[in-house]
mmCIF file of C-alpha atoms in Angstrom:
data_model
loop_
_atom_site.group_PDB
_atom_site.id
_atom_site.type_symbol
_atom_site.label_atom_id
_atom_site.label_comp_id
_atom_site.label_asym_id
_atom_site.label_seq_id
_atom_site.Cartn_x
_atom_site.Cartn_y
_atom_site.Cartn_z
ATOM 1 C CA MET A 1 168.298 -24.398 85.508
ATOM 2 C CA LYS A 2 165.058 -25.644 86.464
ATOM 3 C CA TYR A 3 164.910 -28.346 89.011
ATOM 4 C CA MET A 4 163.099 -31.588 88.509
ATOM 5 C CA GLU A 5 162.465 -34.235 91.292
ATOM 6 C CA SER A 6 162.784 -36.932 88.647
ATOM 7 C CA GLU A 7 166.126 -35.637 87.813
ATOM 8 C CA LYS A 8 167.264 -35.834 91.238
ATOM 9 C CA ASN A 9 165.994 -39.664 91.577
ATOM 10 C CA ASP A 10 167.977 -40.672 88.214
ATOM 11 C CA MET A 11 171.476 -38.999 89.200
ATOM 12 C CA LYS A 12 173.851 -40.330 91.541
ATOM 13 C CA GLN A 13 173.795 -38.807 94.937
ATOM 14 C CA ALA A 14 176.325 -37.015 96.881
ATOM 15 C CA VAL A 15 176.272 -35.228 100.324
ATOM 16 C CA MET A 16 178.625 -32.387 101.036
ATOM 17 C CA TYR A 17 178.523 -31.848 104.742
ATOM 18 C CA GLY A 18 179.380 -28.219 105.109
ATOM 19 C CA GLY A 19 178.133 -25.323 102.767
ATOM 20 C CA GLY A 20 181.103 -22.833 103.350
ATOM 21 C CA ASN A 21 183.768 -21.739 101.089
ATOM 22 C CA ILE A 22 185.526 -25.141 100.878
ATOM 23 C CA GLY A 23 182.259 -26.940 100.474
ATOM 24 C CA ARG A 24 180.714 -24.776 97.777
ATOM 25 C CA GLY A 25 184.068 -23.311 96.206
ATOM 26 C CA PHE A 26 185.837 -26.529 95.978
ATOM 27 C CA VAL A 27 184.557 -29.962 96.847
ATOM 28 C CA GLY A 28 180.943 -29.469 96.227
ATOM 29 C CA ALA A 29 181.595 -28.024 92.871
ATOM 30 C CA LEU A 30 183.689 -31.078 91.823
ATOM 31 C CA LEU A 31 181.227 -33.597 92.615
ATOM 32 C CA SER A 32 178.400 -31.399 90.911
ATOM 33 C CA GLN A 33 180.801 -31.494 87.809
ATOM 34 C CA SER A 34 181.173 -35.169 88.167
ATOM 35 C CA GLY A 35 177.423 -36.007 87.587
ATOM 36 C CA TYR A 36 176.233 -36.143 91.155
ATOM 37 C CA MET A 37 173.245 -34.301 92.476
ATOM 38 C CA VAL A 38 174.827 -32.689 95.663
ATOM 39 C CA THR A 39 172.817 -32.337 98.917
ATOM 40 C CA PHE A 40 174.540 -29.694 101.266
ATOM 41 C CA ILE A 41 174.308 -30.132 104.833
ATOM 42 C CA ASP A 42 174.423 -27.081 107.003
ATOM 43 C CA VAL A 43 173.216 -25.220 109.731
ATOM 44 C CA ALA A 44 173.146 -21.677 108.525
ATOM 45 C CA ASP A 45 169.533 -21.044 107.311
ATOM 46 C CA PRO A 46 170.301 -18.428 104.481
ATOM 47 C CA VAL A 47 172.585 -20.808 102.755
ATOM 48 C CA VAL A 48 170.132 -23.886 103.221
ATOM 49 C CA LYS A 49 167.186 -21.902 101.909
ATOM 50 C CA HIS A 50 169.071 -20.167 98.938
ATOM 51 C CA LEU A 51 170.314 -23.579 97.551
ATOM 52 C CA GLN A 52 166.834 -25.367 98.180
ATOM 53 C CA GLU A 53 165.321 -22.262 96.236
ATOM 54 C CA HIS A 54 167.641 -21.891 93.351
ATOM 55 C CA LYS A 55 169.324 -25.458 93.089
ATOM 56 C CA LYS A 56 172.539 -23.602 91.727
ATOM 57 C CA TYR A 57 175.298 -21.161 93.040
ATOM 58 C CA PRO A 58 177.788 -19.273 91.387
ATOM 59 C CA ILE A 59 181.707 -19.484 91.737
ATOM 60 C CA ARG A 60 184.150 -16.730 90.422
ATOM 61 C CA ILE A 61 187.746 -17.963 89.408
ATOM 62 C CA VAL A 62 190.047 -14.884 90.137
ATOM 63 C CA SER A 63 193.193 -13.913 89.222
ATOM 64 C CA THR A 64 195.426 -10.843 89.275
ATOM 65 C CA GLY A 65 194.743 -10.849 85.455
ATOM 66 C CA GLY A 66 190.759 -11.026 85.775
ATOM 67 C CA TYR A 67 188.069 -13.558 86.616
ATOM 68 C CA GLU A 68 185.869 -16.267 84.966
ATOM 69 C CA ASP A 69 182.334 -17.071 86.331
ATOM 70 C CA ALA A 70 180.639 -20.523 86.420
ATOM 71 C CA TRP A 71 177.590 -21.978 87.720
ATOM 72 C CA VAL A 72 177.485 -25.076 89.946
ATOM 73 C CA GLU A 73 174.184 -26.763 89.165
ATOM 74 C CA ASN A 74 172.385 -29.957 90.360
ATOM 75 C CA VAL A 75 172.583 -28.899 94.217
ATOM 76 C CA THR A 76 170.086 -28.370 97.001
ATOM 77 C CA ALA A 77 170.578 -28.403 100.820
ATOM 78 C CA VAL A 78 169.067 -29.666 104.121
ATOM 79 C CA ASN A 79 169.573 -28.274 107.770
ATOM 80 C CA GLY A 80 171.550 -30.352 109.821
ATOM 81 C CA ASN A 81 169.246 -29.866 112.718
ATOM 82 C CA LEU A 82 166.620 -31.721 110.759
ATOM 83 C CA PRO A 83 165.718 -35.456 110.120
ATOM 84 C CA GLU A 84 166.209 -34.717 106.412
ATOM 85 C CA ALA A 85 170.276 -34.821 107.011
ATOM 86 C CA VAL A 86 170.261 -38.201 108.382
ATOM 87 C CA GLU A 87 168.033 -39.162 105.457
ATOM 88 C CA ALA A 88 170.311 -37.709 102.776
ATOM 89 C CA ILE A 89 173.304 -39.733 104.492
ATOM 90 C CA ALA A 90 171.551 -42.992 104.396
ATOM 91 C CA GLN A 91 170.753 -42.504 100.553
ATOM 92 C CA CYS A 92 173.954 -41.060 99.296
ATOM 93 C CA ASP A 93 176.279 -42.684 96.879
ATOM 94 C CA ILE A 94 179.484 -40.579 98.411
ATOM 95 C CA MET A 95 179.880 -38.278 100.980
ATOM 96 C CA ALA A 96 182.539 -35.427 101.930
ATOM 97 C CA THR A 97 182.806 -33.187 104.804
ATOM 98 C CA ALA A 98 184.347 -29.571 105.022
ATOM 99 C CA VAL A 99 183.115 -28.199 108.213
ATOM 100 C CA GLY A 100 186.159 -27.188 110.007
ATOM 101 C CA ALA A 101 188.191 -29.302 112.240
ATOM 102 C CA ARG A 102 186.546 -27.857 115.770
ATOM 103 C CA ILE A 103 183.163 -28.738 114.497
ATOM 104 C CA LEU A 104 183.558 -32.159 113.091
ATOM 105 C CA LYS A 105 182.724 -33.875 116.536
ATOM 106 C CA PHE A 106 179.316 -31.881 116.119
ATOM 107 C CA ILE A 107 178.385 -33.600 112.991
ATOM 108 C CA VAL A 108 179.066 -37.272 114.389
ATOM 109 C CA PRO A 109 175.397 -37.799 115.556
ATOM 110 C CA ASN A 110 174.089 -37.368 112.163
ATOM 111 C CA ILE A 111 176.517 -39.555 110.701
ATOM 112 C CA VAL A 112 176.058 -42.393 113.070
ATOM 113 C CA ALA A 113 172.205 -42.209 112.613
ATOM 114 C CA GLY A 114 172.747 -42.136 108.693
ATOM 115 C CA LEU A 115 174.884 -45.018 108.698
ATOM 116 C CA ARG A 116 172.561 -46.949 110.777
ATOM 117 C CA LYS A 117 169.920 -46.206 108.776
ATOM 118 C CA ARG A 118 171.966 -47.497 105.666
ATOM 119 C CA TRP A 119 172.867 -50.706 107.262
ATOM 120 C CA GLU A 120 168.995 -51.368 107.926
ATOM 121 C CA MET A 121 168.211 -50.570 104.147
ATOM 122 C CA GLY A 122 171.299 -53.003 102.867
ATOM 123 C CA LYS A 123 172.830 -50.107 101.309
ATOM 124 C CA GLY A 124 176.297 -50.831 99.958
ATOM 125 C CA PRO A 125 179.581 -49.071 101.256
ATOM 126 C CA LEU A 126 179.967 -45.356 101.790
ATOM 127 C CA ASN A 127 183.234 -43.481 101.358
ATOM 128 C CA ILE A 128 183.465 -40.165 103.235
ATOM 129 C CA ILE A 129 186.021 -37.819 101.662
ATOM 130 C CA ILE A 130 187.256 -35.801 104.769
ATOM 131 C CA CYS A 131 188.308 -32.430 103.830
ATOM 132 C CA GLU A 132 189.572 -30.732 106.967
ATOM 133 C CA ASN A 133 192.617 -29.148 107.897
ATOM 134 C CA LEU A 134 193.674 -31.544 110.443
ATOM 135 C CA ASN A 135 196.439 -34.105 111.122
ATOM 136 C CA ASP A 136 195.342 -37.882 110.989
ATOM 137 C CA ALA A 137 191.853 -36.667 110.168
ATOM 138 C CA ASN A 138 190.733 -40.076 109.271
ATOM 139 C CA LYS A 139 191.706 -41.558 112.586
ATOM 140 C CA VAL A 140 190.169 -38.538 114.433
ATOM 141 C CA LEU A 141 186.800 -38.954 112.828
ATOM 142 C CA GLU A 142 186.962 -42.766 113.219
ATOM 143 C CA GLY A 143 187.380 -42.476 116.779
ATOM 144 C CA LEU A 144 184.602 -40.098 117.374
ATOM 145 C CA LEU A 145 182.233 -42.486 115.300
ATOM 146 C CA LYS A 146 183.227 -45.682 116.838
ATOM 147 C CA ALA A 147 182.522 -44.091 120.491
ATOM 148 C CA GLU A 148 179.116 -43.852 119.471
ATOM 149 C CA LEU A 149 178.641 -47.610 117.964
ATOM 150 C CA THR A 150 178.293 -50.766 119.573
ATOM 151 C CA LYS A 151 180.825 -53.402 118.990
ATOM 152 C CA GLU A 152 178.671 -55.093 116.652
ATOM 153 C CA GLU A 153 178.308 -51.934 114.716
ATOM 154 C CA GLN A 154 181.982 -51.270 114.739
ATOM 155 C CA ILE A 155 182.744 -54.062 112.973
ATOM 156 C CA LYS A 156 180.150 -53.515 110.263
ATOM 157 C CA PHE A 157 181.471 -49.789 110.035
ATOM 158 C CA ASP A 158 185.194 -51.321 109.417
ATOM 159 C CA GLU A 159 183.767 -53.437 106.583
ATOM 160 C CA THR A 160 181.474 -50.982 104.811
ATOM 161 C CA VAL A 161 182.851 -47.360 105.738
ATOM 162 C CA GLY A 162 186.006 -45.709 104.026
ATOM 163 C CA LEU A 163 187.402 -42.463 105.586
ATOM 164 C CA VAL A 164 189.234 -40.908 102.957
ATOM 165 C CA GLU A 165 191.679 -38.199 103.919
ATOM 166 C CA ALA A 166 191.868 -35.373 101.241
ATOM 167 C CA SER A 167 194.605 -32.705 100.782
ATOM 168 C CA ILE A 168 192.937 -29.168 99.972
ATOM 169 C CA GLY A 169 195.202 -27.230 97.986
ATOM 170 C CA ARG A 170 192.725 -24.565 96.616
ATOM 171 C CA MET A 171 193.147 -21.284 98.309
ATOM 172 C CA VAL A 172 189.530 -19.972 99.011
ATOM 173 C CA PRO A 173 189.742 -16.546 101.150
ATOM 174 C CA VAL A 174 186.938 -15.066 103.485
ATOM 175 C CA GLN A 175 184.410 -13.766 101.042
ATOM 176 C CA THR A 176 183.779 -10.140 101.278
ATOM 177 C CA GLU A 177 180.708 -8.293 100.016
ATOM 178 C CA GLU A 178 182.661 -6.995 97.187
ATOM 179 C CA MET A 179 184.004 -10.293 96.101
ATOM 180 C CA LYS A 180 180.000 -11.662 96.228
ATOM 181 C CA ASP A 181 179.472 -8.803 93.767
ATOM 182 C CA GLY A 182 175.581 -9.035 94.025
ATOM 183 C CA GLU A 183 175.214 -12.850 94.571
ATOM 184 C CA PRO A 184 175.121 -13.661 98.023
ATOM 185 C CA MET A 185 176.199 -17.489 97.393
ATOM 186 C CA ARG A 186 179.106 -16.750 95.184
ATOM 187 C CA VAL A 187 182.499 -18.030 96.108
ATOM 188 C CA CYS A 188 185.837 -16.396 94.924
ATOM 189 C CA VAL A 189 188.401 -19.131 94.165
ATOM 190 C CA GLU A 190 191.824 -19.704 92.369
ATOM 191 C CA ARG A 191 192.234 -21.580 89.641
ATOM 192 C CA TYR A 192 194.054 -24.407 91.053
ATOM 193 C CA GLY A 193 191.414 -27.330 91.730
ATOM 194 C CA PHE A 194 192.919 -30.697 92.058
ATOM 195 C CA LEU A 195 191.878 -32.908 95.009
ATOM 196 C CA PRO A 196 194.464 -35.288 96.130
ATOM 197 C CA VAL A 197 193.019 -38.362 98.141
ATOM 198 C CA ASP A 198 194.134 -41.521 100.072
ATOM 199 C CA LYS A 199 193.620 -44.236 97.361
ATOM 200 C CA GLU A 200 193.961 -47.037 100.016
ATOM 201 C CA ALA A 201 191.018 -45.901 102.025
ATOM 202 C CA PHE A 202 188.267 -46.437 99.681
ATOM 203 C CA LYS A 203 185.891 -49.200 100.266
ATOM 204 C CA GLY A 204 184.917 -50.976 96.947
ATOM 205 C CA GLU A 205 185.597 -49.014 93.639
ATOM 206 C CA VAL A 206 187.434 -45.564 93.478
ATOM 207 C CA PRO A 207 184.927 -43.235 92.289
ATOM 208 C CA GLU A 208 185.580 -41.073 89.273
ATOM 209 C CA ILE A 209 185.672 -37.372 90.360
ATOM 210 C CA LYS A 210 186.696 -34.511 88.447
ATOM 211 C CA ASN A 211 190.405 -33.483 89.436
ATOM 212 C CA MET A 212 190.313 -36.028 92.285
ATOM 213 C CA VAL A 213 193.784 -37.706 92.397
ATOM 214 C CA PRO A 214 193.970 -41.149 94.254
ATOM 215 C CA TYR A 215 197.525 -41.329 95.734
ATOM 216 C CA ALA A 216 199.284 -43.838 97.921
ATOM 217 C CA PRO A 217 201.056 -43.731 100.237
ATOM 218 C CA PHE A 218 198.990 -40.676 100.945
ATOM 219 C CA ASP A 219 201.040 -39.665 104.148
ATOM 220 C CA PHE A 220 203.224 -37.909 101.660
ATOM 221 C CA TYR A 221 200.637 -35.621 100.333
ATOM 222 C CA ILE A 222 199.189 -34.832 103.821
ATOM 223 C CA LYS A 223 202.763 -33.922 104.926
ATOM 224 C CA ARG A 224 203.561 -31.765 101.794
ATOM 225 C CA LYS A 225 200.434 -30.066 102.001
ATOM 226 C CA LEU A 226 200.906 -29.234 105.616
ATOM 227 C CA TYR A 227 204.624 -28.707 105.798
ATOM 228 C CA VAL A 228 205.158 -26.938 102.645
ATOM 229 C CA HIS A 229 201.841 -25.198 101.683
ATOM 230 C CA ASN A 230 200.469 -24.219 104.947
ATOM 231 C CA MET A 231 203.830 -23.481 106.380
ATOM 232 C CA GLY A 232 204.846 -21.325 103.835
ATOM 233 C CA HIS A 233 201.469 -19.685 103.908
ATOM 234 C CA ALA A 234 201.872 -18.940 107.370
ATOM 235 C CA THR A 235 205.402 -17.878 107.568
ATOM 236 C CA CYS A 236 204.164 -15.369 104.792
ATOM 237 C CA ALA A 237 201.376 -14.087 107.059
ATOM 238 C CA TYR A 238 203.427 -13.959 110.139
ATOM 239 C CA LEU A 239 206.242 -12.007 108.567
ATOM 240 C CA GLY A 240 203.401 -9.829 107.184
ATOM 241 C CA ASN A 241 201.991 -9.080 110.495
ATOM 242 C CA LEU A 242 205.595 -8.164 111.584
ATOM 243 C CA MET A 243 205.723 -5.827 108.701
ATOM 244 C CA GLY A 244 202.114 -4.470 109.238
ATOM 245 C CA LEU A 245 200.839 -5.460 106.337
ATOM 246 C CA ASP A 246 197.206 -6.626 105.527
ATOM 247 C CA TYR A 247 197.208 -9.074 102.657
ATOM 248 C CA ILE A 248 199.436 -12.040 101.627
ATOM 249 C CA TYR A 249 200.055 -10.704 98.180
ATOM 250 C CA GLU A 250 201.577 -7.553 99.961
ATOM 251 C CA SER A 251 203.886 -9.639 102.046
ATOM 252 C CA ILE A 252 205.075 -12.253 99.351
ATOM 253 C CA ALA A 253 206.277 -8.904 97.236
ATOM 254 C CA ILE A 254 208.323 -7.833 99.768
ATOM 255 C CA PRO A 255 211.750 -9.449 98.575
ATOM 256 C CA GLU A 256 213.008 -10.434 102.242
ATOM 257 C CA VAL A 257 209.746 -12.147 102.960
ATOM 258 C CA ARG A 258 209.856 -13.965 99.552
ATOM 259 C CA ILE A 259 213.276 -15.352 100.383
ATOM 260 C CA PHE A 260 212.114 -16.499 103.688
ATOM 261 C CA VAL A 261 209.458 -18.193 102.400
ATOM 262 C CA GLN A 262 210.946 -20.023 99.690
ATOM 263 C CA ASN A 263 213.785 -21.091 101.709
ATOM 264 C CA ALA A 264 211.623 -22.262 104.471
ATOM 265 C CA MET A 265 209.556 -24.341 101.871
ATOM 266 C CA LEU A 266 212.731 -25.759 100.588
ATOM 267 C CA GLU A 267 213.786 -26.937 104.146
ATOM 268 C CA SER A 268 210.577 -28.672 104.073
ATOM 269 C CA GLU A 269 210.789 -30.196 100.771
ATOM 270 C CA MET A 270 214.463 -31.367 101.055
ATOM 271 C CA ALA A 271 213.105 -33.150 104.319
ATOM 272 C CA LEU A 272 210.139 -34.669 102.604
ATOM 273 C CA SER A 273 212.395 -35.866 99.761
ATOM 274 C CA LYS A 274 214.630 -37.494 102.037
ATOM 275 C CA ARG A 275 211.921 -39.047 103.853
ATOM 276 C CA TYR A 276 209.844 -40.410 101.200
ATOM 277 C CA GLY A 277 212.206 -40.623 98.409
ATOM 278 C CA ALA A 278 210.183 -37.930 96.288
ATOM 279 C CA PRO A 279 212.160 -36.267 93.271
ATOM 280 C CA MET A 280 213.363 -32.725 94.415
ATOM 281 C CA MET A 281 212.776 -31.373 91.004
ATOM 282 C CA ASP A 282 208.894 -32.287 91.212
ATOM 283 C CA LEU A 283 209.099 -30.649 94.932
ATOM 284 C CA GLN A 284 210.864 -27.410 93.605
ATOM 285 C CA GLU A 285 208.384 -26.881 90.968
ATOM 286 C CA HIS A 286 205.723 -27.235 93.637
ATOM 287 C CA ILE A 287 207.362 -24.261 95.359
ATOM 288 C CA THR A 288 207.680 -22.115 92.409
ATOM 289 C CA ASP A 289 203.836 -22.866 91.759
ATOM 290 C CA LEU A 290 202.947 -21.816 95.388
ATOM 291 C CA LEU A 291 205.069 -18.568 95.370
ATOM 292 C CA TYR A 292 203.338 -17.495 92.205
ATOM 293 C CA ARG A 293 199.759 -18.504 93.626
ATOM 294 C CA PHE A 294 200.656 -16.484 96.896
ATOM 295 C CA THR A 295 200.795 -13.405 94.605
ATOM 296 C CA ASN A 296 197.106 -13.580 93.393
ATOM 297 C CA ALA A 297 195.996 -10.075 94.462
ATOM 298 C CA ALA A 298 192.511 -10.831 93.512
ATOM 299 C CA LEU A 299 191.754 -13.358 96.285
ATOM 300 C CA LYS A 300 192.578 -10.712 98.780
ATOM 301 C CA ASP A 301 193.604 -13.195 101.229
ATOM 302 C CA THR A 302 194.623 -11.582 104.471
ATOM 303 C CA CYS A 303 197.607 -12.065 106.827
ATOM 304 C CA GLN A 304 195.073 -12.071 109.658
ATOM 305 C CA ARG A 305 193.350 -15.026 108.286
ATOM 306 C CA VAL A 306 196.029 -17.348 107.134
ATOM 307 C CA GLY A 307 197.838 -16.693 110.391
ATOM 308 C CA GLY A 308 194.742 -17.337 112.419
ATOM 309 C CA ASP A 309 194.894 -19.529 115.589
ATOM 310 C CA PRO A 310 198.524 -19.311 116.221
ATOM 311 C CA ALA A 311 198.428 -21.732 119.124
ATOM 312 C CA ARG A 312 197.355 -24.633 116.732
ATOM 313 C CA LYS A 313 199.836 -23.498 114.087
ATOM 314 C CA LEU A 314 202.658 -23.712 116.565
ATOM 315 C CA SER A 315 201.470 -26.977 117.963
ATOM 316 C CA LEU A 316 203.740 -30.041 118.193
ATOM 317 C CA GLU A 317 202.606 -31.869 114.827
ATOM 318 C CA ASP A 318 201.470 -28.831 112.759
ATOM 319 C CA ARG A 319 202.967 -26.872 110.124
ATOM 320 C CA LEU A 320 205.778 -24.747 111.741
ATOM 321 C CA ILE A 321 207.076 -26.795 114.616
ATOM 322 C CA GLY A 322 206.037 -30.595 112.763
ATOM 323 C CA SER A 323 207.909 -29.329 109.549
ATOM 324 C CA SER A 324 210.946 -28.080 111.691
ATOM 325 C CA LEU A 325 211.214 -31.361 113.788
ATOM 326 C CA LEU A 326 211.029 -33.477 110.451
ATOM 327 C CA ALA A 327 213.880 -31.557 108.982
ATOM 328 C CA ILE A 328 215.807 -32.142 112.135
ATOM 329 C CA GLU A 329 215.177 -35.566 112.066
ATOM 330 C CA GLU A 330 216.295 -35.682 108.243
ATOM 331 C CA GLY A 331 219.664 -33.610 109.213
ATOM 332 C CA ILE A 332 218.605 -30.242 107.800
ATOM 333 C CA THR A 333 218.481 -27.138 110.066
ATOM 334 C CA PRO A 334 215.061 -25.231 109.880
ATOM 335 C CA ALA A 335 216.901 -22.178 109.985
ATOM 336 C CA TYR A 336 214.225 -20.413 107.816
ATOM 337 C CA ILE A 337 211.078 -22.039 109.198
ATOM 338 C CA ALA A 338 212.240 -21.276 112.743
ATOM 339 C CA VAL A 339 211.955 -17.464 111.880
ATOM 340 C CA GLY A 340 208.279 -17.836 110.706
ATOM 341 C CA ALA A 341 207.724 -19.721 114.124
ATOM 342 C CA ALA A 342 209.320 -16.976 116.035
ATOM 343 C CA ALA A 343 207.087 -14.164 114.003
ATOM 344 C CA GLY A 344 204.089 -16.697 114.750
ATOM 345 C CA LEU A 345 205.081 -16.720 118.590
ATOM 346 C CA ARG A 346 205.175 -12.987 118.601
ATOM 347 C CA ARG A 347 201.543 -12.797 117.210
ATOM 348 C CA TYR A 348 200.494 -15.450 119.719
ATOM 349 C CA LEU A 349 201.437 -13.305 122.689
ATOM 350 C CA LYS A 350 199.863 -10.457 121.074
ATOM 351 C CA GLU A 351 196.542 -11.958 120.703
ATOM 352 C CA ASN A 352 196.558 -13.466 124.014
ATOM 353 C CA GLY A 353 197.437 -10.475 125.865
ATOM 354 C CA GLY A 354 201.039 -11.524 126.837
ATOM 355 C CA VAL A 355 203.764 -9.272 127.326
ATOM 356 C CA GLN A 356 206.261 -9.196 124.692
ATOM 357 C CA SER A 357 209.381 -10.675 126.629
ATOM 358 C CA MET A 358 211.638 -13.493 126.579
ATOM 359 C CA ASP A 359 210.159 -14.920 129.667
ATOM 360 C CA ALA A 360 206.950 -14.767 128.386
ATOM 361 C CA ALA A 361 207.968 -16.039 124.864
ATOM 362 C CA LYS A 362 209.741 -19.270 126.587
ATOM 363 C CA VAL A 363 206.697 -20.200 128.586
ATOM 364 C CA ALA A 364 204.339 -19.789 125.749
ATOM 365 C CA LEU A 365 206.336 -21.506 123.026
ATOM 366 C CA CYS A 366 206.830 -24.812 125.720
ATOM 367 C CA GLU A 367 203.003 -24.523 126.414
ATOM 368 C CA VAL A 368 201.686 -24.429 122.804
ATOM 369 C CA SER A 369 204.560 -26.620 121.187
ATOM 370 C CA LYS A 370 205.298 -29.010 123.854
ATOM 371 C CA LEU A 371 209.080 -28.409 123.360
ATOM 372 C CA ASP A 372 211.635 -28.370 126.026
ATOM 373 C CA ALA A 373 213.071 -25.184 126.499
ATOM 374 C CA GLU A 374 216.302 -26.810 125.970
ATOM 375 C CA HIS A 375 215.504 -28.462 122.644
ATOM 376 C CA GLU A 376 217.714 -27.017 120.041
ATOM 377 C CA LEU A 377 214.595 -25.873 117.950
ATOM 378 C CA ALA A 378 213.060 -24.172 120.965
ATOM 379 C CA LYS A 379 216.504 -22.156 121.374
ATOM 380 C CA LEU A 380 216.751 -21.582 117.720
ATOM 381 C CA ILE A 381 213.172 -20.125 117.635
ATOM 382 C CA LEU A 382 213.816 -18.263 120.894
ATOM 383 C CA HIS A 383 216.864 -16.658 119.390
ATOM 384 C CA TYR A 384 214.849 -15.312 116.274
ATOM 385 C CA TYR A 385 212.278 -14.112 118.617
ATOM 386 C CA GLU A 386 214.718 -12.202 120.718
ATOM 387 C CA MET A 387 216.002 -10.623 117.623
ATOM 388 C CA ILE A 388 212.443 -9.469 116.633
ATOM 389 C CA LEU A 389 211.941 -8.308 120.086
ATOM 390 C CA ASP A 390 215.149 -6.209 119.602
ATOM 391 C CA GLY A 391 213.610 -4.757 116.208
ATOM 392 C CA CYS A 392 215.888 -6.131 113.940
ATOM 393 C CA SER A 393 215.159 -5.975 110.243
ATOM 394 C CA LEU A 394 214.154 -8.496 107.744
ATOM 395 C CA LEU A 395 217.375 -8.428 106.423
ATOM 396 C CA LYS A 396 219.247 -8.812 109.499
ATOM 397 C CA LEU A 397 217.106 -11.956 110.329
ATOM 398 C CA MET A 398 217.839 -13.119 107.000
ATOM 399 C CA LEU A 399 221.614 -12.710 107.241
ATOM 400 C CA GLU A 400 221.395 -14.515 110.678
ATOM 401 C CA ALA A 401 219.488 -17.324 109.113
ATOM 402 C CA GLU A 402 221.943 -17.775 106.297
ATOM 403 C CA LYS A 403 224.890 -17.857 109.207
ATOM 404 C CA GLN A 404 222.723 -20.549 110.901
ATOM 405 C CA LYS A 405 222.638 -22.486 107.725
ATOM 406 C CA HIS A 406 226.379 -22.036 107.075
ATOM 407 C CA ASN A 407 227.367 -23.280 110.761
ATOM 408 C CA SER A 408 225.166 -26.355 110.450
ATOM 409 C CA MET A 409 226.856 -27.240 107.089
ATOM 410 C CA GLN A 410 230.539 -26.542 108.541
ATOM 411 C CA ALA A 411 229.487 -28.882 111.620
ATOM 412 C CA VAL A 412 228.748 -31.565 109.107
ATOM 413 C CA VAL A 413 232.151 -31.407 107.272
#
């Protein structure tokens, strides 16, 4: 597609801060397909130069049965280290971020400068869709931004800036050279492409963006993504590590792993249903969909990637511990989730040079999860870890989880 400056001026403007897999493979593509001219902000020179030169990039929707290619057009890019990044933020109609939770603080100066320029120009409200895998991402970004603003600017910020949390459900693995298939900017993705967002966080009208689903109250969607999708994915990865497997699709193909993942997600779904009053039938259909999506061999998603950063995944409010605590609060024993946490604890010790021992595991678990060693969840996780340490098979672990569920039900009776 030939790029023309006049065309850019006639189109609605979007800024996609982050030109990586989620930025290009999901959110940026939706913005482009919704009629926006999309300016990516990134610091990777090859990405910036390619998008500036070609004004488009390919995505490939892959499944076990084959693939479908498409081009994302009406795009360009600017380097985040240059003044053009601030200008893009000042001029845009909508913005999104997908830079990674640890990088969020580094993009704050550009956003603040862009907002100040918008205010000087008298531009209207700016909604920023936050596509980061981070609890309370809107509150985190708000705190970072307001720390750089004066009191007067903070008031203006509250009136004109919408920080909109999003739930990123599309699975986009690390792109290999084989996946790129001769196109350096190609991103391979799964077909699933819905973008739930916090309806109540928008300032002004909610924009029409393809596959965007405004929802309220949004806390349910955030918890469902983290405590069902992410938790099930991590459990599959850590049990795959335990089995010496490379890929998620290999892990979920093991019957015992599938049972663990399915039942762990069911524990979370039951807790969410009780907490938010969500219909169990809808939640069970969600589990069925996720299990099928985990089998997508064409994504070539690895247990190493999905289980990466086990300290964060075992932290107090994240997928494994957070979902377990929610289940306990709702009267549900997280017998299967705790097995995933125990396998994650094993990987944490392995990656951090720790000795695989009960003493080391207890110290590490309390350190990363902030649980007391006498907490019922800590005891359950360490019980499973000891079984793993003793070389128990997945079948024995599964029988033990069933026993834990049975005992908890008997205690209620």
